[in-house]
Coordinates of N, CA and C in Angstrom, one line a residue:
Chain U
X17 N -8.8 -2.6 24.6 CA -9.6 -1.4 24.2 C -9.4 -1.2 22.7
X18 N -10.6 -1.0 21.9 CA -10.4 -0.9 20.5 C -9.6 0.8 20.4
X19 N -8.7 0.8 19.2 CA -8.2 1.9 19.1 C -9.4 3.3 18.7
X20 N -10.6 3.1 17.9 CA -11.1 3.5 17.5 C -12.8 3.0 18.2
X21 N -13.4 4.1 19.4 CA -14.4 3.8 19.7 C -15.8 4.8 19.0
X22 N -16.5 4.4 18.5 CA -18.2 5.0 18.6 C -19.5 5.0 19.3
X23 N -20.1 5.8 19.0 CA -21.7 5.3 19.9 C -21.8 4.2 19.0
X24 N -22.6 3.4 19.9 CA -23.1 2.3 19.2 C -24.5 2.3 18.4
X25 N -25.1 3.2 18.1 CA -26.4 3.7 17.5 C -27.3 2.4 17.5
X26 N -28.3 2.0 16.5 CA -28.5 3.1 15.5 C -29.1 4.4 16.1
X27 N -29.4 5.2 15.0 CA -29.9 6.9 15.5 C -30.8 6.9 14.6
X28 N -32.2 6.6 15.7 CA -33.6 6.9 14.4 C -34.1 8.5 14.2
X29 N -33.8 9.1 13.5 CA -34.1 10.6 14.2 C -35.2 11.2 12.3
X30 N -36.0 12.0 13.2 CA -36.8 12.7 12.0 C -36.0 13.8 11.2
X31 N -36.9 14.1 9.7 CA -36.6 15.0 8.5 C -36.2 15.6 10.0
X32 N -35.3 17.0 9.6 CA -34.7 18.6 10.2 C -34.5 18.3 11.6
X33 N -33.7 17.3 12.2 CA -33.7 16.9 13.1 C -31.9 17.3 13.6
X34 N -31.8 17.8 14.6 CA -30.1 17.1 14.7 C -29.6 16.4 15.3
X35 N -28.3 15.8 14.7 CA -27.7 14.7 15.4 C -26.7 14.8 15.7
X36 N -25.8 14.7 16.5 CA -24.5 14.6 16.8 C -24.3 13.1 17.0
X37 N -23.1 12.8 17.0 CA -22.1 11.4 16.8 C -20.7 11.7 17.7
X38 N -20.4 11.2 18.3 CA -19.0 11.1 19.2 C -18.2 10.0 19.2
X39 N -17.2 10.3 19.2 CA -16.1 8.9 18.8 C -14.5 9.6 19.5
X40 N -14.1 8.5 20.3 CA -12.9 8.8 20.7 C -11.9 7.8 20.4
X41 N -10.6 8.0 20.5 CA -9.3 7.1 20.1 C -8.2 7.0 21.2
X42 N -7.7 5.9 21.2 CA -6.8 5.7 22.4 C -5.9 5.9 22.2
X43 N -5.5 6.1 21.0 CA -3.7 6.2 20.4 C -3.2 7.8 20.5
X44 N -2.5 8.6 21.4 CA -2.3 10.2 21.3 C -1.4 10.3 20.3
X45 N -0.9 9.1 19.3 CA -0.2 9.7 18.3 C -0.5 9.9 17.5
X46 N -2.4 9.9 17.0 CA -3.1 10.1 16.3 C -2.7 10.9 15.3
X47 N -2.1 11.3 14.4 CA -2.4 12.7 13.6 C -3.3 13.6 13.2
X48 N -4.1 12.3 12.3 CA -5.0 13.3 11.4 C -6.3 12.1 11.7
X49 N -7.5 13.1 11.5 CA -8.9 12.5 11.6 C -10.0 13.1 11.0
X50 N -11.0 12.2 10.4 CA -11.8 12.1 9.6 C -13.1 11.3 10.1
X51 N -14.4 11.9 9.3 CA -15.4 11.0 9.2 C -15.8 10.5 8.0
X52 N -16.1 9.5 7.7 CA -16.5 9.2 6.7 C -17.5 8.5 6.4
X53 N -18.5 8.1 5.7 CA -19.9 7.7 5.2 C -19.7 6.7 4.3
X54 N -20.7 5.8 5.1 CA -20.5 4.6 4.0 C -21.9 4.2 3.7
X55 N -22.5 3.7 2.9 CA -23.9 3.5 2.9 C -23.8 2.0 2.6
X56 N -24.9 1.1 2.7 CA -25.2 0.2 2.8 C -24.8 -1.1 1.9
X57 N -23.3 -1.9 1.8 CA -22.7 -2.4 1.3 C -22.3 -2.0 -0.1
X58 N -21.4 -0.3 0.3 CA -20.8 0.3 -0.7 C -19.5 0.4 0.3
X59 N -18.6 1.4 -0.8 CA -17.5 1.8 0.0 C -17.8 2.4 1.0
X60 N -16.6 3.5 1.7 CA -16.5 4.4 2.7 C -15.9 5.8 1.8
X61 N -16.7 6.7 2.1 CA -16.5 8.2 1.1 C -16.2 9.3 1.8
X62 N -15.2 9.5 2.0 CA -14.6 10.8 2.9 C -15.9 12.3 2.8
X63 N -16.2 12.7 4.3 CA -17.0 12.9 4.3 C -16.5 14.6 4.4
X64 N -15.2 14.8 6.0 CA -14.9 15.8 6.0 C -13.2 15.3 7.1
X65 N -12.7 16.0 7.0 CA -11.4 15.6 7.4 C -11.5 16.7 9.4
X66 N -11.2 16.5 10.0 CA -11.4 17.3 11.4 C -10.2 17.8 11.9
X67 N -10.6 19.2 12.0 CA -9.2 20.1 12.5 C -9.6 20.3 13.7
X68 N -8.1 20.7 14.8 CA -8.5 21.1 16.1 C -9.0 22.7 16.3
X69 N -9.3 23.2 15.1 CA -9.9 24.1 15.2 C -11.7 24.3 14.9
X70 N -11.8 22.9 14.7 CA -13.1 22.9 14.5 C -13.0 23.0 12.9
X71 N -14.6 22.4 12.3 CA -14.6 22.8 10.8 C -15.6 23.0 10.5
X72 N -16.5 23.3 9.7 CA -17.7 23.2 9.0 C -17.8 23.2 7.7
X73 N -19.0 22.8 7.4 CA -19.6 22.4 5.6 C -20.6 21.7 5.6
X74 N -21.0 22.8 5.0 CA -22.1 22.9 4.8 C -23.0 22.8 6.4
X75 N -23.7 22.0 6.3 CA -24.5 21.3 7.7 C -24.0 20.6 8.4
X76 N -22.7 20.1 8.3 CA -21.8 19.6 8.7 C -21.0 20.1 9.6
X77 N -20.6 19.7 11.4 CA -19.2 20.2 12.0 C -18.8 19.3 12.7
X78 N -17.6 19.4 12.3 CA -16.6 18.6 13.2 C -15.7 18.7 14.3
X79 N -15.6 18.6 15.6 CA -14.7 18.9 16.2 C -14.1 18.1 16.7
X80 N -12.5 18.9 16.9 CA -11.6 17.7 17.8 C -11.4 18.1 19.0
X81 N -11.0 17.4 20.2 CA -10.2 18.0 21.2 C -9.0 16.5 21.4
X82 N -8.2 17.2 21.3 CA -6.5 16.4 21.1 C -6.5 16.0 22.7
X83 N -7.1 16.6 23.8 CA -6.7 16.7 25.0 C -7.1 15.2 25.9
X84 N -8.8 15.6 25.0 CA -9.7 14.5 25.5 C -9.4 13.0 24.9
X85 N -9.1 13.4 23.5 CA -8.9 12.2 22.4 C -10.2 11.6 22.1
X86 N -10.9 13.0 21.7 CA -12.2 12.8 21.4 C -12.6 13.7 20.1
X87 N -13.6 13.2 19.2 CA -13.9 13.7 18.1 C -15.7 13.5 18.1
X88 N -16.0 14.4 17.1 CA -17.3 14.9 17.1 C -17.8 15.2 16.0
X89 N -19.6 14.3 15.5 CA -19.8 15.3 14.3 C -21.1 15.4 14.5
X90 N -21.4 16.9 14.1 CA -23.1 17.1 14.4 C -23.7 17.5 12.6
X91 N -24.7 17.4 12.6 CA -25.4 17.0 11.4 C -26.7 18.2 11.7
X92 N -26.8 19.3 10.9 CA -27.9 19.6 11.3 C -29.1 19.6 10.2
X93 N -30.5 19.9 10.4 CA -31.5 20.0 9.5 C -31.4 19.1 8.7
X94 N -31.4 17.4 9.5 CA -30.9 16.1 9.1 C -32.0 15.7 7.4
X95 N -31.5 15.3 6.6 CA -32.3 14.9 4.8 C -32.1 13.6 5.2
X96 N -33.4 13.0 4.5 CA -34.0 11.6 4.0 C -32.0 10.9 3.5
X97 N -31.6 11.7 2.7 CA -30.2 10.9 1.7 C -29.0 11.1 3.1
X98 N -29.1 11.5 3.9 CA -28.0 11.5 5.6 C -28.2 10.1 5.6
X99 N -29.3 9.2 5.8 CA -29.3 7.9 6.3 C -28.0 7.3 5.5
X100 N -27.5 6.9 6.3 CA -25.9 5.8 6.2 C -25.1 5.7 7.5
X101 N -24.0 5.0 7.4 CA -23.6 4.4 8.5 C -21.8 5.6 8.2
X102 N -21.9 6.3 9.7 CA -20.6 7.4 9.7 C -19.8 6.7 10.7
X103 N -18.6 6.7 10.0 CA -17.3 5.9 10.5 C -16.6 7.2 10.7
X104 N -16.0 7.2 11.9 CA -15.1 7.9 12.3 C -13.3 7.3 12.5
X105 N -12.7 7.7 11.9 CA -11.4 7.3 11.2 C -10.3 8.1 11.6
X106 N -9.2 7.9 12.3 CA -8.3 8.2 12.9 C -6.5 7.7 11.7
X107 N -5.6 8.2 11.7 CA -4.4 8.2 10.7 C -3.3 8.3 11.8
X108 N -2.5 7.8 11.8 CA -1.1 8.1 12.4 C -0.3 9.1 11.8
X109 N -0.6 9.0 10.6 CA 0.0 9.8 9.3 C -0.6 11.1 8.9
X110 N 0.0 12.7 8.8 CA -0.3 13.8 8.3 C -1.5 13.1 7.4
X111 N -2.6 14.1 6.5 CA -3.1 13.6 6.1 C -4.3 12.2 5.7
X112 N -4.5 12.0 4.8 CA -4.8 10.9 4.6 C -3.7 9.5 3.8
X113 N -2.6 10.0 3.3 CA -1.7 9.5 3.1 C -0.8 8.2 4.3
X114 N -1.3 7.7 4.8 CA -1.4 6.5 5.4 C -2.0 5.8 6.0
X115 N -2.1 4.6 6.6 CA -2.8 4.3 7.2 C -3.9 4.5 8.0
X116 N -5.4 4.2 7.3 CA -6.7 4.7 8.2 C -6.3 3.5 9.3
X117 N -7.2 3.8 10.0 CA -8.0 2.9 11.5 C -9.1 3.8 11.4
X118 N -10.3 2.5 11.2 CA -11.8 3.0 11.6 C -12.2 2.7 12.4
X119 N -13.2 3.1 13.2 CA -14.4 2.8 14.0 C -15.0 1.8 13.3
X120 N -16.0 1.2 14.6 CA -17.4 0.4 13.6 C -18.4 1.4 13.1
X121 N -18.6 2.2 13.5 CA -19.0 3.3 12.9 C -20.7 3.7 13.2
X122 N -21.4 4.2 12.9 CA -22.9 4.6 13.9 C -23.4 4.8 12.8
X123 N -24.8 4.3 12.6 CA -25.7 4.0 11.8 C -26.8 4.9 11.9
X124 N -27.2 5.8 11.0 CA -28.3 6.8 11.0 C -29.4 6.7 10.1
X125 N -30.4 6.7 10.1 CA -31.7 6.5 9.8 C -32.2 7.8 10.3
X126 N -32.8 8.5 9.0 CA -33.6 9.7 9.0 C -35.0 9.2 8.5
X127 N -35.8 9.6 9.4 CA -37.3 9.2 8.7 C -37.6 10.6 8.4
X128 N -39.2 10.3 7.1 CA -39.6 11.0 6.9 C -41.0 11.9 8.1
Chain G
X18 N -13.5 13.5 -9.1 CA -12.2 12.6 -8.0 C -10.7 11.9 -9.0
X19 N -10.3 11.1 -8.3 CA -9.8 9.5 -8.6 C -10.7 8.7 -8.5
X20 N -10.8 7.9 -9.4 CA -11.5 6.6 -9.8 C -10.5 5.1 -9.8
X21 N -10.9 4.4 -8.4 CA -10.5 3.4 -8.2 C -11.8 2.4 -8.2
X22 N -11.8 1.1 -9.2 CA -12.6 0.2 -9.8 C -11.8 -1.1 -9.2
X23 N -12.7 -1.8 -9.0 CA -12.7 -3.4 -8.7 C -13.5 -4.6 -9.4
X24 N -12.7 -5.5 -9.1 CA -13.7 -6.7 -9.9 C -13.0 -7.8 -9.7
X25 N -14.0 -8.9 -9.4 CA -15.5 -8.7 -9.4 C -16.3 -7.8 -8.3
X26 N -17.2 -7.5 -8.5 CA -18.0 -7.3 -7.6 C -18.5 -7.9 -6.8
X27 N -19.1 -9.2 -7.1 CA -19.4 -10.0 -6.2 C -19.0 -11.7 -6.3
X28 N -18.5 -12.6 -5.8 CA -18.4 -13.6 -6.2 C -18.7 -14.7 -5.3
X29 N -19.1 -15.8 -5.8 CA -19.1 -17.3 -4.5 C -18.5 -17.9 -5.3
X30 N -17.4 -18.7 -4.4 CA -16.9 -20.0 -4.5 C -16.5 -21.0 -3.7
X31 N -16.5 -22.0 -3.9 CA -16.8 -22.7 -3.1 C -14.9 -23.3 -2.1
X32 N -15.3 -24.1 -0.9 CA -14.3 -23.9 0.0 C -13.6 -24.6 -1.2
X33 N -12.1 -24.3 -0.9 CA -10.8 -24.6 -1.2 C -10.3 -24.4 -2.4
X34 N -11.3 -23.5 -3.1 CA -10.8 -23.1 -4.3 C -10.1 -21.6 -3.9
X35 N -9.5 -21.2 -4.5 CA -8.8 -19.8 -4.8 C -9.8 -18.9 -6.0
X36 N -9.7 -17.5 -4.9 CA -10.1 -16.4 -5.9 C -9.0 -14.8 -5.7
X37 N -9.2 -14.5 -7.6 CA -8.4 -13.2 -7.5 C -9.1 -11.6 -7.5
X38 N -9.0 -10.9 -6.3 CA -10.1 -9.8 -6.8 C -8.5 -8.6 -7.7
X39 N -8.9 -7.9 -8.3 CA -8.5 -7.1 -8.9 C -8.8 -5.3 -8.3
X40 N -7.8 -4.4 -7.9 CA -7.8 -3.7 -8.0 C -7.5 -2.6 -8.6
X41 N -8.0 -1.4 -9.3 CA -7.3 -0.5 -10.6 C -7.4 0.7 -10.2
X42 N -6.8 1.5 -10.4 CA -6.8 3.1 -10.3 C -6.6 3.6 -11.8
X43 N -7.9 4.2 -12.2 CA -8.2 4.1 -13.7 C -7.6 5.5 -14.5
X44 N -7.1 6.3 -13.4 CA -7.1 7.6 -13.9 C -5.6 8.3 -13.3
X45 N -5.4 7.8 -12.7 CA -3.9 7.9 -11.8 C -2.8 7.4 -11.1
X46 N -2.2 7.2 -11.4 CA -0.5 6.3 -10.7 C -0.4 6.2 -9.5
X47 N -1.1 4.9 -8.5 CA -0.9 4.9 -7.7 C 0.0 4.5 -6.6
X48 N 0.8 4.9 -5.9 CA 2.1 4.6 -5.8 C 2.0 3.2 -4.4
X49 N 0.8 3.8 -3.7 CA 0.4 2.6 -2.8 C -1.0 2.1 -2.5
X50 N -1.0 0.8 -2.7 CA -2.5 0.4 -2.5 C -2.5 -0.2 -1.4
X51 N -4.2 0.1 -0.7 CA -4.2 -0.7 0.6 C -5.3 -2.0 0.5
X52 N -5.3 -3.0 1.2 CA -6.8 -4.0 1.2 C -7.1 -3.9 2.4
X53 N -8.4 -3.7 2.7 CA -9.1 -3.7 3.5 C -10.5 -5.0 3.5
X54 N -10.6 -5.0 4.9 CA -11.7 -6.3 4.4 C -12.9 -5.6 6.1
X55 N -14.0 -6.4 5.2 CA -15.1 -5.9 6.3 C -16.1 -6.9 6.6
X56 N -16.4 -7.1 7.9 CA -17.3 -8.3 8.2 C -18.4 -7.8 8.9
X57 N -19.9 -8.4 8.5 CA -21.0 -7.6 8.6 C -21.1 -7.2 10.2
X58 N -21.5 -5.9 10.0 CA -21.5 -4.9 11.6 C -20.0 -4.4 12.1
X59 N -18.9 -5.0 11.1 CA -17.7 -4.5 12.2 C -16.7 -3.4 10.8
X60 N -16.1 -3.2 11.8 CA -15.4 -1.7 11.2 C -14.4 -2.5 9.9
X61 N -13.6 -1.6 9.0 CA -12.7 -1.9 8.1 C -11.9 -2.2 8.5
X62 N -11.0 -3.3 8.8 CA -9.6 -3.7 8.9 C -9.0 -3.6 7.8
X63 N -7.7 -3.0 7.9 CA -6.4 -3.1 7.7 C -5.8 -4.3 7.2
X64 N -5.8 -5.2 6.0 CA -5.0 -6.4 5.6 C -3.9 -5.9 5.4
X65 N -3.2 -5.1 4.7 CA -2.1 -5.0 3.9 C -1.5 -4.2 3.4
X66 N -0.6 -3.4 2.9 CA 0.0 -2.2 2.3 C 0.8 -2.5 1.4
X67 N 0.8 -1.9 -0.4 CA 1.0 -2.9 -1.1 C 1.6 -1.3 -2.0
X68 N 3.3 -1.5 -2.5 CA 3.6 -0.6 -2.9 C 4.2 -1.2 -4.4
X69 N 4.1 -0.2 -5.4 CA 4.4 -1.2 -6.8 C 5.9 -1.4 -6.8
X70 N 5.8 -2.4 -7.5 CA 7.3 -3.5 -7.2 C 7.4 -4.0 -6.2
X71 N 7.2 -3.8 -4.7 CA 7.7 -4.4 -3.5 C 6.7 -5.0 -3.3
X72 N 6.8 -6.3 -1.9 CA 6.7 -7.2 -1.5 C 5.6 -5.9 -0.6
X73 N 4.4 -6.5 -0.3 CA 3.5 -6.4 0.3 C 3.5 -6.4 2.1
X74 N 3.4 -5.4 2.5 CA 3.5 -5.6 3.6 C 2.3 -5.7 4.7
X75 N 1.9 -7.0 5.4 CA 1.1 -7.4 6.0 C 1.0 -7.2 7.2
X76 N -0.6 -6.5 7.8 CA -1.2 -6.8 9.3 C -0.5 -7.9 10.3
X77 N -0.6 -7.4 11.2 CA -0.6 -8.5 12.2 C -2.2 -9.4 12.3
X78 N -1.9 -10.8 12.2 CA -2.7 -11.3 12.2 C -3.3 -11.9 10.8
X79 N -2.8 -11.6 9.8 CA -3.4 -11.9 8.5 C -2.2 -12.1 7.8
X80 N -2.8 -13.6 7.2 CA -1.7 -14.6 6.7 C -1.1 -14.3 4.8
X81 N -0.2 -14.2 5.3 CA 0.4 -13.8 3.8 C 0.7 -15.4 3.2
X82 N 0.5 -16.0 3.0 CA 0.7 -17.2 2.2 C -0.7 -17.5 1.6
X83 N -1.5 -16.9 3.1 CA -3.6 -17.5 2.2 C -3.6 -16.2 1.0
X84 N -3.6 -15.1 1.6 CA -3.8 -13.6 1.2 C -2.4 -13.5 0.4
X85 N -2.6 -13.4 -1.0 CA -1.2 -13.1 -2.1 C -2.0 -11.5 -2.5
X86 N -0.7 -11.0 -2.4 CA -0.9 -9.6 -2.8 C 0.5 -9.4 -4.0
X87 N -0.8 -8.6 -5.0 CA 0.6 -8.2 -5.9 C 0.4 -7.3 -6.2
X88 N 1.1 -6.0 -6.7 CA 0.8 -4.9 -7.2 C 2.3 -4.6 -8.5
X89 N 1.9 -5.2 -9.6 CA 2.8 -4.9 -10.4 C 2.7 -3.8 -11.5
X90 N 1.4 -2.9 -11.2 CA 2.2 -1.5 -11.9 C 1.2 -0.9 -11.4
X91 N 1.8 0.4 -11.8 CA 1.1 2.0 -10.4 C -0.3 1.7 -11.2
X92 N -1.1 1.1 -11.8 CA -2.4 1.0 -11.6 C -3.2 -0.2 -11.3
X93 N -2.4 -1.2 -11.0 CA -3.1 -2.5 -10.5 C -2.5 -3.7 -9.5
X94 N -3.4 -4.0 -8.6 CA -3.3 -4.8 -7.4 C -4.1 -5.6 -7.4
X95 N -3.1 -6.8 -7.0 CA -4.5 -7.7 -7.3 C -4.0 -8.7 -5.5
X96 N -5.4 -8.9 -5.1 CA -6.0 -9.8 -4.1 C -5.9 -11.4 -4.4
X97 N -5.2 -12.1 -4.3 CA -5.4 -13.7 -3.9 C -6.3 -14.3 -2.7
X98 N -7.1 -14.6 -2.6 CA -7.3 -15.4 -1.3 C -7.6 -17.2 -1.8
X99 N -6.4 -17.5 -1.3 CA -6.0 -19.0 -1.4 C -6.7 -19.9 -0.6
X100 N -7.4 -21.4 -1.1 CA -7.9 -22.4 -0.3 C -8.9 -21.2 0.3
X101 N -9.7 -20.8 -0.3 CA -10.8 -20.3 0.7 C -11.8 -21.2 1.1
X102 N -11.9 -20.8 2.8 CA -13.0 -21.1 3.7 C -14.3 -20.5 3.8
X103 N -15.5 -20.5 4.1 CA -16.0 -19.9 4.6 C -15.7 -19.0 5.6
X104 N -15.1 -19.1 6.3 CA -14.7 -17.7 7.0 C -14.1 -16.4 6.6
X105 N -13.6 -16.8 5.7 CA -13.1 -15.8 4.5 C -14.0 -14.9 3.9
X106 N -15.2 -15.6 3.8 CA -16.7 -14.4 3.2 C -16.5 -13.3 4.0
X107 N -16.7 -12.4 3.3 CA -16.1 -11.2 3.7 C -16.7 -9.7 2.4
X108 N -16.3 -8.5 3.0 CA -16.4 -7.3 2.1 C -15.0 -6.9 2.0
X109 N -14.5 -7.2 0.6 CA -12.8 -6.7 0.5 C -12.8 -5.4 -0.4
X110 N -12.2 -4.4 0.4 CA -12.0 -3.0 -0.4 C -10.7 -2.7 -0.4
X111 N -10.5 -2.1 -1.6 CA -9.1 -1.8 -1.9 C -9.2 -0.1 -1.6
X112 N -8.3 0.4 -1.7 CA -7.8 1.9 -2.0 C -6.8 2.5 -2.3
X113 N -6.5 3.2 -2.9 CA -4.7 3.9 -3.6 C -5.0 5.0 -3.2
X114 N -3.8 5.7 -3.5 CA -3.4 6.8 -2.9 C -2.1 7.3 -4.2
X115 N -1.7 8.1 -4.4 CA -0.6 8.9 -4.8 C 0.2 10.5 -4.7
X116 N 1.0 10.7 -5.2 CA 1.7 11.8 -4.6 C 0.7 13.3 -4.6
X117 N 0.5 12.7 -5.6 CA -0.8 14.3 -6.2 C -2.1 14.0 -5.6
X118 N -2.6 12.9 -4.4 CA -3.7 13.0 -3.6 C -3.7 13.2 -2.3
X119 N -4.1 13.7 -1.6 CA -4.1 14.0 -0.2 C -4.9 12.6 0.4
X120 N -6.4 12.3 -0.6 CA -6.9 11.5 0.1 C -6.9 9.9 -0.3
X121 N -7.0 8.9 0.6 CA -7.3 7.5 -0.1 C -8.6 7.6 -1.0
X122 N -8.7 7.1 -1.6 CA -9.3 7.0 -2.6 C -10.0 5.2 -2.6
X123 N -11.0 5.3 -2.0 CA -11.7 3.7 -1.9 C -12.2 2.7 -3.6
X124 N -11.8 1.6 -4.1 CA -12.8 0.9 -4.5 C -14.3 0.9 -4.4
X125 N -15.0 0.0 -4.9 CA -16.8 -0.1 -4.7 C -16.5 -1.3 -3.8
X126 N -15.6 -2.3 -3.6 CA -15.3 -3.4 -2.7 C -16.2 -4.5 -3.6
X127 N -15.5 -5.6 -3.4 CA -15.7 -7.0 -3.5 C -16.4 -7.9 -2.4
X128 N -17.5 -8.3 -2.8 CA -18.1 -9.5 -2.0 C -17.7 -11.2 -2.4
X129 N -17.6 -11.3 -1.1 CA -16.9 -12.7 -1.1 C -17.6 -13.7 -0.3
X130 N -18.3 -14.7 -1.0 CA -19.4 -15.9 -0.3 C -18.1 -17.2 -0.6
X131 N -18.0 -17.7 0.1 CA -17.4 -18.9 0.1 C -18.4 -20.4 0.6
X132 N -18.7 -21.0 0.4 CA -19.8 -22.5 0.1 C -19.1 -23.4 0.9

């Protein structure tokens, strides 16, 4: 079982549309987790880091549940510039200060 | 941000020759760099953890004799991949990190065609 699972997308979804993304991890010694955004043979660009309290920004939310070992991002009033491929990223380590493990990550396509 | 740069950006060469990618953190002392490598449709692996002055410490599964890693000062790491194969074509991304960052900090990543 991969440590880091996603939907397997893609997700064709229209302008102002919303999307959620789900991704769970097998490891409970998980620490810390993140999504992050990569676009089309560039890097990966930290998108927003996920507390078990939930987070938001902007149009952006992320949720965890530690219980399930499952993580969450919903996207709302989806823009043309959303299209990229969101990797969901799991750390053993507080912060981002060690080792990531990513997902293959889910591919979004916003049409006009 | 931090600005972590790489190079080349893109390169082909052909099997059995050796190439070096270069990693730099242009703006800050990084105390650890990581390589990561990506193969089309699949997630980022983990090559390596590379801390300045010490010996590199390698994945399971990925050969430290092909893969030379060196990181001889808090702003630069550099990538060997030795006798490359074709199977070695790949997306190689670096990242640092330091005491004053919370987050990794990615390169633009290196492409690698091998012939």
């Amino acid at each position: 079982r991969k440590e880091v699972e996603q939907d397997p997308g893609p997700f064709n979804v229209p302008e102002g549309a919303t999307v959620a993304f789900n991704c769970t991890y097998s490891n409970s010694a998980s620490q810390s987790f993140f999504w992050y955004r990569q676009d089309c043979r560039k890097e990966p660009k930290l998108l927003m880091s996920v507390y078990s309290s939930g987070n938001e920004d902007g149009r952006f939310t992320a949720q965890l549940n530690r219980a399930s070992q499952y993580i969450s991002l919903l996207i709302r009033d989806s823009k043309l510039s959303d299209s990229a491929t969101y990797l969901c990223v799991v750390s053993y380590y507080g912060g981002s200060q060690g080792n990531l493990i990513f997902g293959k990550g889910t591919k979004l396509s916003v049409k006009p | 941000g931090a600005v972590v740069s790489q190079h080349p950006s893109w390169v082909i060469c052909k099997s059995g020759t050796s190439v070096k990618i270069e990693c730099r953190s242009l703006d800050f002392q990084a105390t650890t760099m990581f390589w990561y490598r990506q193969f089309p449709k699949q997630s980022l692996m983990l090559m390596a953890t590379s801390n300045e002055g010490s010996k590199a410490t390698y994945e399971q599964g990925v050969e430290k004799d092909k893969f030379l890693i060196n990181h001889a000062s808090l702003t630069l790491s550099t990538l060997t991949v030795t006798s490359a194969h074709p199977e070695d074509s790949s997306f190689y991304i670096c990242s640092a990190i330091s005491r004053d960052y919370y987050e990794q900090y990615f390169g633009p990543g290196t492409r690698l065609t091998v012939t």
